[in-house]
Structures are given as structure tokens and as C-alpha cells.
Short mmCIF file of C-alpha atoms and ligand atoms in Angstrom, two decimals:
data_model
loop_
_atom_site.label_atom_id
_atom_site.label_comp_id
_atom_site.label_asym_id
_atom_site.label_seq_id
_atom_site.Cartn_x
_atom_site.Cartn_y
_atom_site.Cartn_z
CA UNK A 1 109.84 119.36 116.56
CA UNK A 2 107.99 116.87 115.81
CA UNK A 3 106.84 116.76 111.65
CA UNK A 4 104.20 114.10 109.78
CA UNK A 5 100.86 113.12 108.58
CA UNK A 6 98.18 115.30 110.54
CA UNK A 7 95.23 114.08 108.29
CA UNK A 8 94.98 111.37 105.45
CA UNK A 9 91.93 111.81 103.48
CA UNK A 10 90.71 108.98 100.48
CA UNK A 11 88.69 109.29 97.61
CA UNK A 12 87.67 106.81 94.68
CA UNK A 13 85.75 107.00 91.30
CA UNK A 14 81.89 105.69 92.23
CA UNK A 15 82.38 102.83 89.43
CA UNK A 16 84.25 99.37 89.94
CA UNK A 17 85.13 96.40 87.67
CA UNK A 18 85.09 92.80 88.94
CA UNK A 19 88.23 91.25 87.80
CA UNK A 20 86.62 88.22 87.52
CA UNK A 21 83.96 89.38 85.19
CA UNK A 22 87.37 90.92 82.85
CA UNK A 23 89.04 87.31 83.42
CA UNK A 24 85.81 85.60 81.79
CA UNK A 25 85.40 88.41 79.00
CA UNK A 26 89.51 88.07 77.96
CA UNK A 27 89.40 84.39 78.37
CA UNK A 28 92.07 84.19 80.71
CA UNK A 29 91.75 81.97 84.34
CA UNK A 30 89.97 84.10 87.15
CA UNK A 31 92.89 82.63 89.46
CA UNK A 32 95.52 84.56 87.52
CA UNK A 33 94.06 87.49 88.98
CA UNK A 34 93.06 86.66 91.88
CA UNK A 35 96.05 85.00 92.93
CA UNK A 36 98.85 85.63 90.44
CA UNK A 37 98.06 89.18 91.18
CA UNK A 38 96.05 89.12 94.35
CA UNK A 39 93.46 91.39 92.66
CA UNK A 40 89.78 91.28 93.31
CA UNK A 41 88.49 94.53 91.53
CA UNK A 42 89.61 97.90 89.86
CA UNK A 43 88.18 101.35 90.45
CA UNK A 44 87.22 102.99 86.99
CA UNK A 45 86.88 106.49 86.52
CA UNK A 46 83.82 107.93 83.67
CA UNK A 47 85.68 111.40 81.87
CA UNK A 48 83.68 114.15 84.64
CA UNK A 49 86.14 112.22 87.74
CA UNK A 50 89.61 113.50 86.99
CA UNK A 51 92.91 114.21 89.06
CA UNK A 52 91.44 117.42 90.23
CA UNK A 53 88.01 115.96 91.14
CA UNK A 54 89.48 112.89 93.07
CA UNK A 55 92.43 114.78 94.67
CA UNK A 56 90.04 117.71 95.83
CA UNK A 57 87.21 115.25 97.04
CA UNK A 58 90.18 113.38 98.92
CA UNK A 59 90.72 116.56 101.00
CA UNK A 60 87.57 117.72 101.37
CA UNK A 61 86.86 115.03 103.05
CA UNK A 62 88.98 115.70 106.33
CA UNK A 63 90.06 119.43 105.89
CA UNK A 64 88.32 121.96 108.65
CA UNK A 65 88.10 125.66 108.30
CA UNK A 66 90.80 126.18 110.23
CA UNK A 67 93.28 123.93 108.22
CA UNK A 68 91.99 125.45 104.82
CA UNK A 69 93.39 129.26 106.56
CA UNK A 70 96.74 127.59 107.70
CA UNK A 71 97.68 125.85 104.77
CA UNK A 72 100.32 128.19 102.56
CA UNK A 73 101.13 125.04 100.30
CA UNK A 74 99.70 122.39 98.05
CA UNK A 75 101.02 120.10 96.09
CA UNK A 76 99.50 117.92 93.86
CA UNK A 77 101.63 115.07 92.69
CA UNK A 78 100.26 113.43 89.69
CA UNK A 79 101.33 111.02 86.60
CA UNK A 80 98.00 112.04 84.63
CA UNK A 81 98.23 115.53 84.24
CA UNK A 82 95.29 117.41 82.47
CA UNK A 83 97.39 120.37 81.23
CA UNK A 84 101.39 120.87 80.27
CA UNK A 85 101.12 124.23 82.33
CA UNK A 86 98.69 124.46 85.08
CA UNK A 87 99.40 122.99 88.06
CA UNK A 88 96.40 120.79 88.88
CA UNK A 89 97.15 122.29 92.90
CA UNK A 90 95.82 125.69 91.40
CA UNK A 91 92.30 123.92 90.58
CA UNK A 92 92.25 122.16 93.46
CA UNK A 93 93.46 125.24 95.98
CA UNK A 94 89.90 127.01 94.72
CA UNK A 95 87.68 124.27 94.64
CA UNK A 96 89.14 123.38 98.11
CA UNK A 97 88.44 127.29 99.38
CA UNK A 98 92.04 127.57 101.05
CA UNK A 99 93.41 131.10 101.76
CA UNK A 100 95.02 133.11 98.54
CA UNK A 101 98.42 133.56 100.13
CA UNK A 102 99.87 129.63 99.66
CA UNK A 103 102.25 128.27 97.30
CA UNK A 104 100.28 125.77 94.34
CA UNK A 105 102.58 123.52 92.54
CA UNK A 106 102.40 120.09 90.46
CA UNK A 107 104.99 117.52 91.06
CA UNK A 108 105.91 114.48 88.44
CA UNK A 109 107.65 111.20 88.81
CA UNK A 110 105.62 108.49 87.58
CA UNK A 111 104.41 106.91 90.80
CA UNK A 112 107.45 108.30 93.41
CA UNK A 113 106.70 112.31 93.28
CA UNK A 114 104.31 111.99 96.54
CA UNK A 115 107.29 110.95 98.53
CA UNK A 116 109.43 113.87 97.46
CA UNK A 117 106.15 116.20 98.14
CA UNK A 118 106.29 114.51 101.49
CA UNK A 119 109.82 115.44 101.79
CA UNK A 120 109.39 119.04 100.77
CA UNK A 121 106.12 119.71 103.11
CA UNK A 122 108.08 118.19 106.04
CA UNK A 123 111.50 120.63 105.41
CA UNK A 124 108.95 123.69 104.53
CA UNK A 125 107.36 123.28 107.84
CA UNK A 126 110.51 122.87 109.79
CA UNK A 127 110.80 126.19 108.74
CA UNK A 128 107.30 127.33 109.25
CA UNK A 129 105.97 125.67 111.82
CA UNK A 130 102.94 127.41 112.43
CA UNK A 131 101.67 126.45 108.43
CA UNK A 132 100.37 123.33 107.07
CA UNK A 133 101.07 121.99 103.80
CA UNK A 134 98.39 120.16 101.37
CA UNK A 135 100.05 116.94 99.53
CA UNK A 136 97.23 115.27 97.25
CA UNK A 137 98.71 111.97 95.31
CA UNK A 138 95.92 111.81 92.16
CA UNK A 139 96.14 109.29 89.42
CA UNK A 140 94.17 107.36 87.03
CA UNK A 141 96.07 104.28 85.66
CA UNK A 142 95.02 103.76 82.63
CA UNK A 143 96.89 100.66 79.95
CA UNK A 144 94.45 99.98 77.23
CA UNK A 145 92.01 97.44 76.32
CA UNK A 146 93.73 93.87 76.15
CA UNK A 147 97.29 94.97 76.78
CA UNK A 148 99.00 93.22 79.78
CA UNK A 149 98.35 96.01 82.05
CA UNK A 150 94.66 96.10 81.44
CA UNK A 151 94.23 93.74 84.87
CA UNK A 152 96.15 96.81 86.91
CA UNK A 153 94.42 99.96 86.27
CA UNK A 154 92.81 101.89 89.03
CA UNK A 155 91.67 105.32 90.17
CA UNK A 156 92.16 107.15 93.47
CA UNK A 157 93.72 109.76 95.66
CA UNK A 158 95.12 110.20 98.85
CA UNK A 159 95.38 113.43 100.92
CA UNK A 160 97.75 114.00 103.94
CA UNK A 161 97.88 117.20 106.07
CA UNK A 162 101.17 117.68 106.81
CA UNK A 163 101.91 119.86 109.62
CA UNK A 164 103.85 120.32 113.44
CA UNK A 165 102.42 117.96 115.39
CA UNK A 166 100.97 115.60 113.80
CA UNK A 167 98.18 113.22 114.95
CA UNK A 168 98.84 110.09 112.56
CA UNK A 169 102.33 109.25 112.18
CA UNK A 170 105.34 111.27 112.63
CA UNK A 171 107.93 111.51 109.69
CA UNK A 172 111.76 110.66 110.90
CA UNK A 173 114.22 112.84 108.30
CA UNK A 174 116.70 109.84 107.56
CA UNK A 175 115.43 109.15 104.32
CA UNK A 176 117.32 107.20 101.09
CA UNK A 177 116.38 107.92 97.57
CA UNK A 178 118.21 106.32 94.25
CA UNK A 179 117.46 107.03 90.89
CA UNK A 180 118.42 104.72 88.05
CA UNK A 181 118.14 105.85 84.13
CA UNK A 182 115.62 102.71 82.91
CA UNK A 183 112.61 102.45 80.04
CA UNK A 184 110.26 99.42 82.58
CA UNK A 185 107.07 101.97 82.06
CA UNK A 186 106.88 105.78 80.66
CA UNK A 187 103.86 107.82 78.76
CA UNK A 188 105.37 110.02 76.22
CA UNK A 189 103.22 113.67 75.36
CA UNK A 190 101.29 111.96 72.49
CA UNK A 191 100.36 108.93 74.04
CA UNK A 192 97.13 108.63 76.35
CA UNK A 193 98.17 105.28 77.47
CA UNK A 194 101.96 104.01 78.76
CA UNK A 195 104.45 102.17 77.09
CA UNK A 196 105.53 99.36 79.25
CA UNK A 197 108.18 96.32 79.33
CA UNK A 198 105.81 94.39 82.45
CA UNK A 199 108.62 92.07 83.45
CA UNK A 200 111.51 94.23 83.35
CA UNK A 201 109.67 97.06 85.31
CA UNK A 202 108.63 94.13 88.24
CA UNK A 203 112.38 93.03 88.12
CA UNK A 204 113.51 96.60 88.91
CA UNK A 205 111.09 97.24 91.64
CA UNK A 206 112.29 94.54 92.96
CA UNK A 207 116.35 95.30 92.79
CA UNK A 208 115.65 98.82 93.90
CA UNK A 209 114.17 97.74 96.40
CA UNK A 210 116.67 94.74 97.79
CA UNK A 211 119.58 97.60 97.01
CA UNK A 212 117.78 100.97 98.51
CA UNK A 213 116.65 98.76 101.61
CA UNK A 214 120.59 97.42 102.14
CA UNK A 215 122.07 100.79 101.67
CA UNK A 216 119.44 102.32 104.04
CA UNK A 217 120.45 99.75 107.05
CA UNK A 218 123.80 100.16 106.40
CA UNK A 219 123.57 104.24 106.70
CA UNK A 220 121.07 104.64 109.38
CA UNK A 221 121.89 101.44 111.46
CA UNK A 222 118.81 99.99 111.39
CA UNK A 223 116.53 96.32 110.65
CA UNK A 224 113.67 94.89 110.00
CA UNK A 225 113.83 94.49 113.71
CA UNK A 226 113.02 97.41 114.76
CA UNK A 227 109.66 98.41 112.45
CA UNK A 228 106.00 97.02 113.10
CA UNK A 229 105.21 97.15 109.42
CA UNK A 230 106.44 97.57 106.05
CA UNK A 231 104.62 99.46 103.19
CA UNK A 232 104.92 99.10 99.81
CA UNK A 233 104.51 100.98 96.35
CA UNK A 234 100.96 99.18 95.17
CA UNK A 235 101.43 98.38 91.32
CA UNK A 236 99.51 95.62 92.19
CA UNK A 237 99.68 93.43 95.48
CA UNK A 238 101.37 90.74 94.62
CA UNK A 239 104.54 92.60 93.23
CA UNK A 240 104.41 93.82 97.04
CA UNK A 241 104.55 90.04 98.82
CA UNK A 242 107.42 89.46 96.70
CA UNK A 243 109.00 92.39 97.95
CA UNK A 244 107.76 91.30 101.71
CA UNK A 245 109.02 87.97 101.19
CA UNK A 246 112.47 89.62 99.64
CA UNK A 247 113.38 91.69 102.15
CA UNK A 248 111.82 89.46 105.29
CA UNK A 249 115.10 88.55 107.97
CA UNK A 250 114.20 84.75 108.77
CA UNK A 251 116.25 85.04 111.75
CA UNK A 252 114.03 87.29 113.33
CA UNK A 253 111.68 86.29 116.21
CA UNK A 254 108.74 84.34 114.32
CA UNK A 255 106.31 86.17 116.48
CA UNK A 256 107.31 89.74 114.92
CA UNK A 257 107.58 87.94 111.39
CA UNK A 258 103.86 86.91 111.81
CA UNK A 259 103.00 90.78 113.11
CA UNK A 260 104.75 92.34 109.76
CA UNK A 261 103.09 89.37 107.54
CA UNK A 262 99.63 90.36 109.20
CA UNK A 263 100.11 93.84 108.74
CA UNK A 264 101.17 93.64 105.32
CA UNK A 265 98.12 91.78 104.60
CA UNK A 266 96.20 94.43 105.78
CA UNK A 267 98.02 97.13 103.67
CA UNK A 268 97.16 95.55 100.33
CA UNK A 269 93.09 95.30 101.57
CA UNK A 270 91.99 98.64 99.54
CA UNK A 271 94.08 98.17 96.60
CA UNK A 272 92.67 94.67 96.22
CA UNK A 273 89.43 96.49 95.70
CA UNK A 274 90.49 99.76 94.38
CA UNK A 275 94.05 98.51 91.55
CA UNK A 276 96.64 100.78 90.99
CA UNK A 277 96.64 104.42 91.79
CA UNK A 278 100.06 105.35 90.84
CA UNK A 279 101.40 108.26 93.11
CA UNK A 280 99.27 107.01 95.99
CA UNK A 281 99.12 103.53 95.90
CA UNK A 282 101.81 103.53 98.51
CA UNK A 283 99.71 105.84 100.79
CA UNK A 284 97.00 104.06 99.99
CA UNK A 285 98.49 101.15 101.49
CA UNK A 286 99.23 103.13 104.66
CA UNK A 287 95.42 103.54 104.70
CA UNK A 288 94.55 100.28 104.65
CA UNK A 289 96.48 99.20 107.06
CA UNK A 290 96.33 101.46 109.80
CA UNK A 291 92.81 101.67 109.50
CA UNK A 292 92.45 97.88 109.64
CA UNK A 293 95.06 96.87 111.93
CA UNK A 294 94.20 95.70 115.23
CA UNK A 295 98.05 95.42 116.46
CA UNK A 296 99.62 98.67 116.14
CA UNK A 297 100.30 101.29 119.03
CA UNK A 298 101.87 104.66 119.32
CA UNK A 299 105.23 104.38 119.18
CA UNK A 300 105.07 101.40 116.16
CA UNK A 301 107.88 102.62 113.80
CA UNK A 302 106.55 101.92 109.66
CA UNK A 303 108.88 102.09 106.78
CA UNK A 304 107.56 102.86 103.15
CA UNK A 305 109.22 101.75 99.64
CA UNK A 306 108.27 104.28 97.25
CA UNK A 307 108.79 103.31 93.61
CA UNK A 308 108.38 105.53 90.60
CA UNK A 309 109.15 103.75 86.82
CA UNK A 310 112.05 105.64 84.95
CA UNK A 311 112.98 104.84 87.75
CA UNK A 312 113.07 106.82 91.60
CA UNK A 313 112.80 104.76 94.38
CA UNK A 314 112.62 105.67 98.09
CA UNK A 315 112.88 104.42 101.48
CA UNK A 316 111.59 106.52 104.33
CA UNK A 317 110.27 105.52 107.78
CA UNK A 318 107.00 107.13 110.38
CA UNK A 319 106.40 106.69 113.79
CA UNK A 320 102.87 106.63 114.65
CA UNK A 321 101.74 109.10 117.18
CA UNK A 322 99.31 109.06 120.42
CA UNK A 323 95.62 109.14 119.56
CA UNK A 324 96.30 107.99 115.82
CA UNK A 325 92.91 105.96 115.19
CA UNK A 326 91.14 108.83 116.32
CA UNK A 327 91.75 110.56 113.12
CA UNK A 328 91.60 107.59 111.10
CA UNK A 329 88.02 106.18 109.48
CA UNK A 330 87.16 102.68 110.72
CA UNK A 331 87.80 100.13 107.60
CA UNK A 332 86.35 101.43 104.00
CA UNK A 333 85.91 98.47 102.62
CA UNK A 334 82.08 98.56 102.96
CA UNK A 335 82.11 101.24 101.33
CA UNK A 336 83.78 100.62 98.50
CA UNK A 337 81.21 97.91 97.95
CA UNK A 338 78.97 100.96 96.93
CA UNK A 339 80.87 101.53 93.63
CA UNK A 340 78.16 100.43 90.77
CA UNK A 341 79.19 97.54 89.18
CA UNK A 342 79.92 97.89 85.13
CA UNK A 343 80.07 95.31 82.40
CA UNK A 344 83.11 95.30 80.42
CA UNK A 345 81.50 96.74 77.70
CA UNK A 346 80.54 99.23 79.65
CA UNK A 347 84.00 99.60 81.33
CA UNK A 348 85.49 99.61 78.24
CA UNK A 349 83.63 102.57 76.93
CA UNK A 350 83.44 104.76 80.11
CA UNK A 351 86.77 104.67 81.12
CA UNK A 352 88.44 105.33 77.65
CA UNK A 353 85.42 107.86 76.35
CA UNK A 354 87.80 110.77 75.18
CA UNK A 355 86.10 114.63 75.22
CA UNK A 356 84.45 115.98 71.82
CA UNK A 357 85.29 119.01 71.06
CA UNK A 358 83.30 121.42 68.94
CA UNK A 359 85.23 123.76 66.90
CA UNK A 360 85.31 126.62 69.65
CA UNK A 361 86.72 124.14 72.22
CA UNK A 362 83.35 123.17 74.07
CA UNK A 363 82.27 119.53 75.61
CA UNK A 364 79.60 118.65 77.60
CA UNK A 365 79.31 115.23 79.24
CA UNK A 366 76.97 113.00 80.80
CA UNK A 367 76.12 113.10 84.11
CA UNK A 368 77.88 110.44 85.59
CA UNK A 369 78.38 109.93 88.87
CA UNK A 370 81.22 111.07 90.70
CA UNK A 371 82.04 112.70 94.32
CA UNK A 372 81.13 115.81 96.00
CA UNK A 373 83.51 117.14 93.16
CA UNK A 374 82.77 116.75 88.99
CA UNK A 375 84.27 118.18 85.79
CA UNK A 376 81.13 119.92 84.38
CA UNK A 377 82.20 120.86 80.61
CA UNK A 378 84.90 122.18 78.74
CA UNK A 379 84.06 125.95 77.59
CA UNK A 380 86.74 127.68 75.29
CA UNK A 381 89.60 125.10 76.19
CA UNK A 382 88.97 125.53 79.82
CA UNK A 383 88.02 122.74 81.89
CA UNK A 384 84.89 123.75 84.27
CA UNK A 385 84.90 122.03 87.80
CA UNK A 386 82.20 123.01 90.20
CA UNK A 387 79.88 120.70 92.98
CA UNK A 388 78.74 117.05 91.64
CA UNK A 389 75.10 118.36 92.64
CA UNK A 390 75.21 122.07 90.91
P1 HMG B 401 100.89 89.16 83.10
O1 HMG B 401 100.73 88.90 81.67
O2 HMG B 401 99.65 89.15 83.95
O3 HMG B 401 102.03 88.21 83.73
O4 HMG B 401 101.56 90.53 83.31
P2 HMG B 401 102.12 86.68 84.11
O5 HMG B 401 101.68 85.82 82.99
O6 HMG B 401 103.53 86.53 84.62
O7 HMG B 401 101.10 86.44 85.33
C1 HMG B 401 101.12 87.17 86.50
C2 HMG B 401 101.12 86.23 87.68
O8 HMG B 401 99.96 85.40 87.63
C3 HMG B 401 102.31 85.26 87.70
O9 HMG B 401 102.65 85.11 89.08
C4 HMG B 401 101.71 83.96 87.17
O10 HMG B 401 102.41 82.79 87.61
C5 HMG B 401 100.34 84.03 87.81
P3 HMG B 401 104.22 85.03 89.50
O11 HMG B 401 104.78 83.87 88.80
O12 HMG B 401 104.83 86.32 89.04
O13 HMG B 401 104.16 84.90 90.99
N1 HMG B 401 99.34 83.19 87.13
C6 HMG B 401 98.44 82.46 87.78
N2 HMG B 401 98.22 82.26 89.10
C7 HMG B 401 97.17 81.43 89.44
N3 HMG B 401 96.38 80.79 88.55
C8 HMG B 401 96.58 80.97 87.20
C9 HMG B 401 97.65 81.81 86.78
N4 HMG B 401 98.11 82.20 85.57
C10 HMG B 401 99.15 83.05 85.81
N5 HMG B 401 95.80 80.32 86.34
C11 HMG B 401 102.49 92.39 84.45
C12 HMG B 401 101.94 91.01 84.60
C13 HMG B 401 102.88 92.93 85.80
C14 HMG B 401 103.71 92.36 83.55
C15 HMG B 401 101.39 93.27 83.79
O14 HMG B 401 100.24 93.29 84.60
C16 HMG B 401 101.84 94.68 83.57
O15 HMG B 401 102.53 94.98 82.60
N6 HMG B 401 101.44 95.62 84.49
C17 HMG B 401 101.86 97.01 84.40
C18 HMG B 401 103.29 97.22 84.88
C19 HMG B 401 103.45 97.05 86.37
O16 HMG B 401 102.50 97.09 87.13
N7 HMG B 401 104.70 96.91 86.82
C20 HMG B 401 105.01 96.84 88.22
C21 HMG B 401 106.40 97.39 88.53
S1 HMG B 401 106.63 99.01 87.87
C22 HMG B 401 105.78 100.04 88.99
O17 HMG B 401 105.45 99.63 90.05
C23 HMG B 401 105.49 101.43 88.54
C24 HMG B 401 104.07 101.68 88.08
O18 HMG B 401 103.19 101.77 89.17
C25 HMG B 401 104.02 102.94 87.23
C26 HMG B 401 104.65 104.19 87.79
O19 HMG B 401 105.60 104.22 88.51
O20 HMG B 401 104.13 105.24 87.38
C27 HMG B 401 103.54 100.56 87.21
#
């Protein structure tokens, strides 16, 4: 039977920052970004756009009636959880109107948990074929002002359908995870913002990847050879060409080397605009390029590097299926020239505005925009989702 990606929706905060306009206000060379991190702009999320908001508004976007009474699990995997016992799924499962009888469950490792949701949807369904399972990747990346990571923050989500067959991309079972014990980037409970050794954590991306990538050859008897394109966890792009460039065979054909360089290019085009997204960066980049490639067929075989700090890291492989661009959105990145442009200033205080609480536990906010999906207020302790336009 075959298992995968039936649907892959996207959503984004409505507000950008121009990386050149942060270059100019922190004094630092507009070049560093643009080409020491291939970074053009960062998506920044006001306090009503959360993980719940962006992850429901990503599958709302490409969920039917039908798949909303055929899905029996969702799974939201997240690094910026909003409580320490609620699964965000459980918000999203009502705002989303799917039937009562399904599993809801949060999933956490830094930026790798998607791919073990993945994992976990494709096994349930081998079981349950008739069911489809919900996997929302939801994260705002948020640094601080002035620290090093302030030029890779982002906010996003990806939705995928997963279900019996599928009509993106098909999900082959050899997969390869590793886990290594390692402090490169990690957000203890009192801290809003992560603690982070930059280099270190870029260094280890990089050696998980070179070792995972061996290991999985050696076990599954495969090559670069035999994949149209490689996708990559998106920290930031240029992390990514180095691991492109790292794991490139020189001795293969140079026509197919061109085909994987041009298709990598085309996997970094959203998070150019968009910056990190954490869990689904590395869907993200599937995104991007499938729905701006011009060379792929059915039958193109992908692999993925998933890489979660701590550190999980994870090489799987798709195959993408007959009649794939029809369920696919034609390039997004006019669209995401809709965001409304902030200042820093304004950046600065929108996307680290914290709520007030009065002294029974209420906030209200200002109406900022967001998608078809807002937090409204916070009433006793409980955060209060409903329509953007209620
Ligand atoms: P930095 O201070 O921007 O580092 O921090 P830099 O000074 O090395 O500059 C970056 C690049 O710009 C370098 O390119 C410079 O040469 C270049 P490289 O040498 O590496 O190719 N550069 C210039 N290029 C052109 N013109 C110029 C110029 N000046 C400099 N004038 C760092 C970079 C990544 C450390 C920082 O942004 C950071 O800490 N980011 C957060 C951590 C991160 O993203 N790590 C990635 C791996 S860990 C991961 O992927 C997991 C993660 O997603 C979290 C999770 O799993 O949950 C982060």
C-alpha cells in the first residue's frame, strides 16, 4: 500500500521584516545577510497569531469535508508550546471542525518532531487504511533583540494530510534517525527565548548530517544517484548549501548535479522570504520546491535531512506520485509580498509584546491582523481562539 503526503497546506503571519532594513538599524553589512545567510526577509508574528492560529489556518486551507470526517489523528508538532499540558492538536482539532472520535496529541523535539509525526501517521495508517492523519509543524522562532540569532527568526506552519494513497509524494519506510546528547540550541521552562552556542549548533548539523547520510547509503544501498532532489532542515539557507555542497558526489553526471543544484535552489525560495520556522522549515522547503520546480516528474525520488538541536537528526526519502502539481498551489511568492512591511521599531515591539494580565487572568489585544484564524483574549487563564473576522 502505498502511504505519504495527500495534502500540504502553508500558512504565514501577515507581517514581514526586510533584512536589509534590520542590517541598516544593527549596523551590520546588508551582504551578511543576504549572502552570508542567503536571507532576504523574516515573517513576524503580532501576540493574536500563535501555533494554534498558524497551524489551524495551514489546514484549513486544503482540508475538505470529507477529510475533516476521516481524519482519527492530529498531531501538532511544535517547539513553542502555549501550555505544559494541552496539546495544541486539541485547539486546533475544534477550530478545524474534525469528527470527535480522533486521537489529539503534541509532539516535541526542537525542530525534528514533524518527521517522527510523519513516521507515526504513516505506521498508524498502515494499520488503518481507510483514516487519515492530520500532522501540523507550527513554530515561531523567536532569539531576542540583538543576539546572533535575531537575523533567523521566522513564523509559519505546514500541514500534510497523510493518508493511503496519496496524491503528492509517497513516503518509502527505510528511514535512519540518530540522536546525539549536545547543548548547540535549547529553551529551558523559564526562558521565552533560546539559549544558543550558533557555531557549534551549525557544526553539528553539519556532522549529523555527513554521518546519518553515510550510514543511510550504507544500510539501504543507495546514492545521490538515484534522487532528483535533496531537502534540507531550513535554520537558515545557507547552513543548507553547505550541507548541498557537503554531501554533493562530484563524480556524478554534471547534468544531474546541475538538476539537484537547481532544485535545491528552489527549496530555499520561501524561507528566503519567510526565516526559520523550526519544525517545518524542512517541509517548508518541500513546498517551495515542488511548487516551483519545473523539472520534476512522477516517479522523482526526494530525500529530506531533518535536524532537531539537542540533537535528532533524520534521513528519510518520498517518491512523488502521478498528478502531484494538481494538488500543489502555483508559486507563493507573490503572495508573500502581501505581508505589511514593519519598521524595526515596530518589529521589535510586535513580535516580543508579552500578554497583560489582570489579576483574574484576562487580556485583550489589538486587532492585528492575522489569518482566517486569531487568538481573541485570554479569559480566566484560558486562551480564546475563534474566526479573524468574529
Ligand atoms: P553570525 O554572527 O551571523 O555569524 O551568526 P557569522 O559572523 O559567521 O556570519 C554568517 C555568515 O555571513 C558567514 O558565512 C560570514 O562569512 C558571512 P560563512 O563563512 O559561514 O559561509 N558574512 C558575510 N557575507 C557577505 N558579506 C558580508 C559578510 N559578513 C559576514 N559583509 C549564526 C550565525 C548561525 C551562528 C546565528 O545566526 C545563530 O546563532 N543562529 C541561530 C542558530 C542556528 O540557526 N543554528 C543552525 C544549526 S542548529 C538548527 O538548525 C536547529 C534550529 O533550527 C533549532 C531547532 O532545532 O529547534 C536552530
Amino acid at each position: 500500500m502505498k502511504i505519504g503526503i495527500d495534502k500540504m497546506g502553508f500558512a504565514t503571519s501577515q507581517y514581514v521584516l526586510q533584512m536589509n532594513d534590520l542590517a541598516q538599524r544593527r549596523g551590520v553589512d546588508p551582504d551578511k545577510f543576504s549572502k552570508g545567510l542567503l536571507l532576504n526577509a523574516l515573517s513576524i508574528a503580532p501576540i493574536t497569531d500563535d501555533i494554534i492560529t498558524l497551524g489551524a489556518s495551514a489546514a484549513d486551507s486544503v482540508l475538505t469535508e470529507e477529510d475533516r470526517a476521516a481524519i482519527d489523528m492530529v498531531i501538532v508538532a511544535t517547539e513553542s508550546s502555549i501550555d505544559q499540558s494541552k496539546a495544541a492538536a486539541v485547539y486546533v482539532h475544534n477550530l478545524l471542525g474534525i469528527q470527535p472520535f480522533a486521537r489529539s496529541v503534541e509532539m516535541k523535539e526542537a525542530c525534528y518532531s514533524a518527521t517522527a509525526a510523519l513516521d507515526y501517521a504513516r505506521l498508524h495508517i498502515e494499520k488503518h487504511p481507510q483514516s487519515k492523519v492530520l500532522v501540523i509543524a507550527a513554530d515561531i522562532a523567536k532569539y531576542g533583540i540583538g543576539t546572533p540569532g535575531e537575523s533567523t527568526q521566522g513564523a509559519g506552519s505546514i500541514a500534510m494530510l497523510i493518508s493511503a494513497e496519496p496524491h503528492i509524494l509517497e513516503l518509502n519506510d527505510n528511514t535512519l534517525a540518530q540522536t546525539r546528547d549536545i547543548m548547540d540550541f535549547w529553551r529551558p521552562n523559564y526562558s521565552t527565548t533560546p539559549f544558543v552556542n550558533g557555531m557549534y549548533s551549525t557544526k553539528q548539523y553539519l556532522d549529523m548530517l555527513k554521518t546519518t547520510w553515510t550510514e543511510y547509503q550504507k544500510r539501504f544501498g543507495t546514492s545521490l544517484a538515484d534522487f532528483s532532489a535533496f531537502c534540507f532542515h531550513l535554520p537558515f539557507p545557507k547552513l543548507a548549501l553547505k550541507g548541498f555542497n557537503k554531501i554533493m558526489d562530484k563524480s556524478l553526471p554534471t547534468d544531474l548535479q546541475e538538476k539537484l543544484k537547481e532544485n535545491f535552489d528552489k527549496s530555499i525560495l520561501y524561507s528566503q522570504q519567510i526565516g526559520n520556522i523550526y519544525t517545518g522549515s524542512l517541509f517548508l522547503g518541500l513546498l517551495s520546491l515542488l511548487e516551483n520546480s519545473q523539472n520534476l516528474v512522477a516517479g522523482d525520488k526526494i530525500a529530506f535531512f531533518s535536524y532537531g538541536s539537542g540533537a535528532v537528526a533524520e534521513i528519510f526519502t518520498g517518491k512523488l506520485v502521478n498528478g502531484f502539481r494538481d494538488y500543489l498551489q502555483p508559486s507563493r511568492l507573490e503572495a508573500l509580498k502581501e505581508r505589511t512591511v514593519l519598521s524595526v521599531a515596530d518589529y521589535e515591539k510586535l513580535f516580543f509584546e508579552e500578554a497583560e494580565l489582570d489579576e483574574k487572568g484576562n487580556a485583550t489585544f489589538t486587532d492585528y491582523k492575522t489569518g482566517p484564524f486569531a487568538l481573541k483574549e485570554i479569559c480566566d487563564h484560558q486562551r480564546i481562539y475563534g474566526k479573524s473576522n468574529d
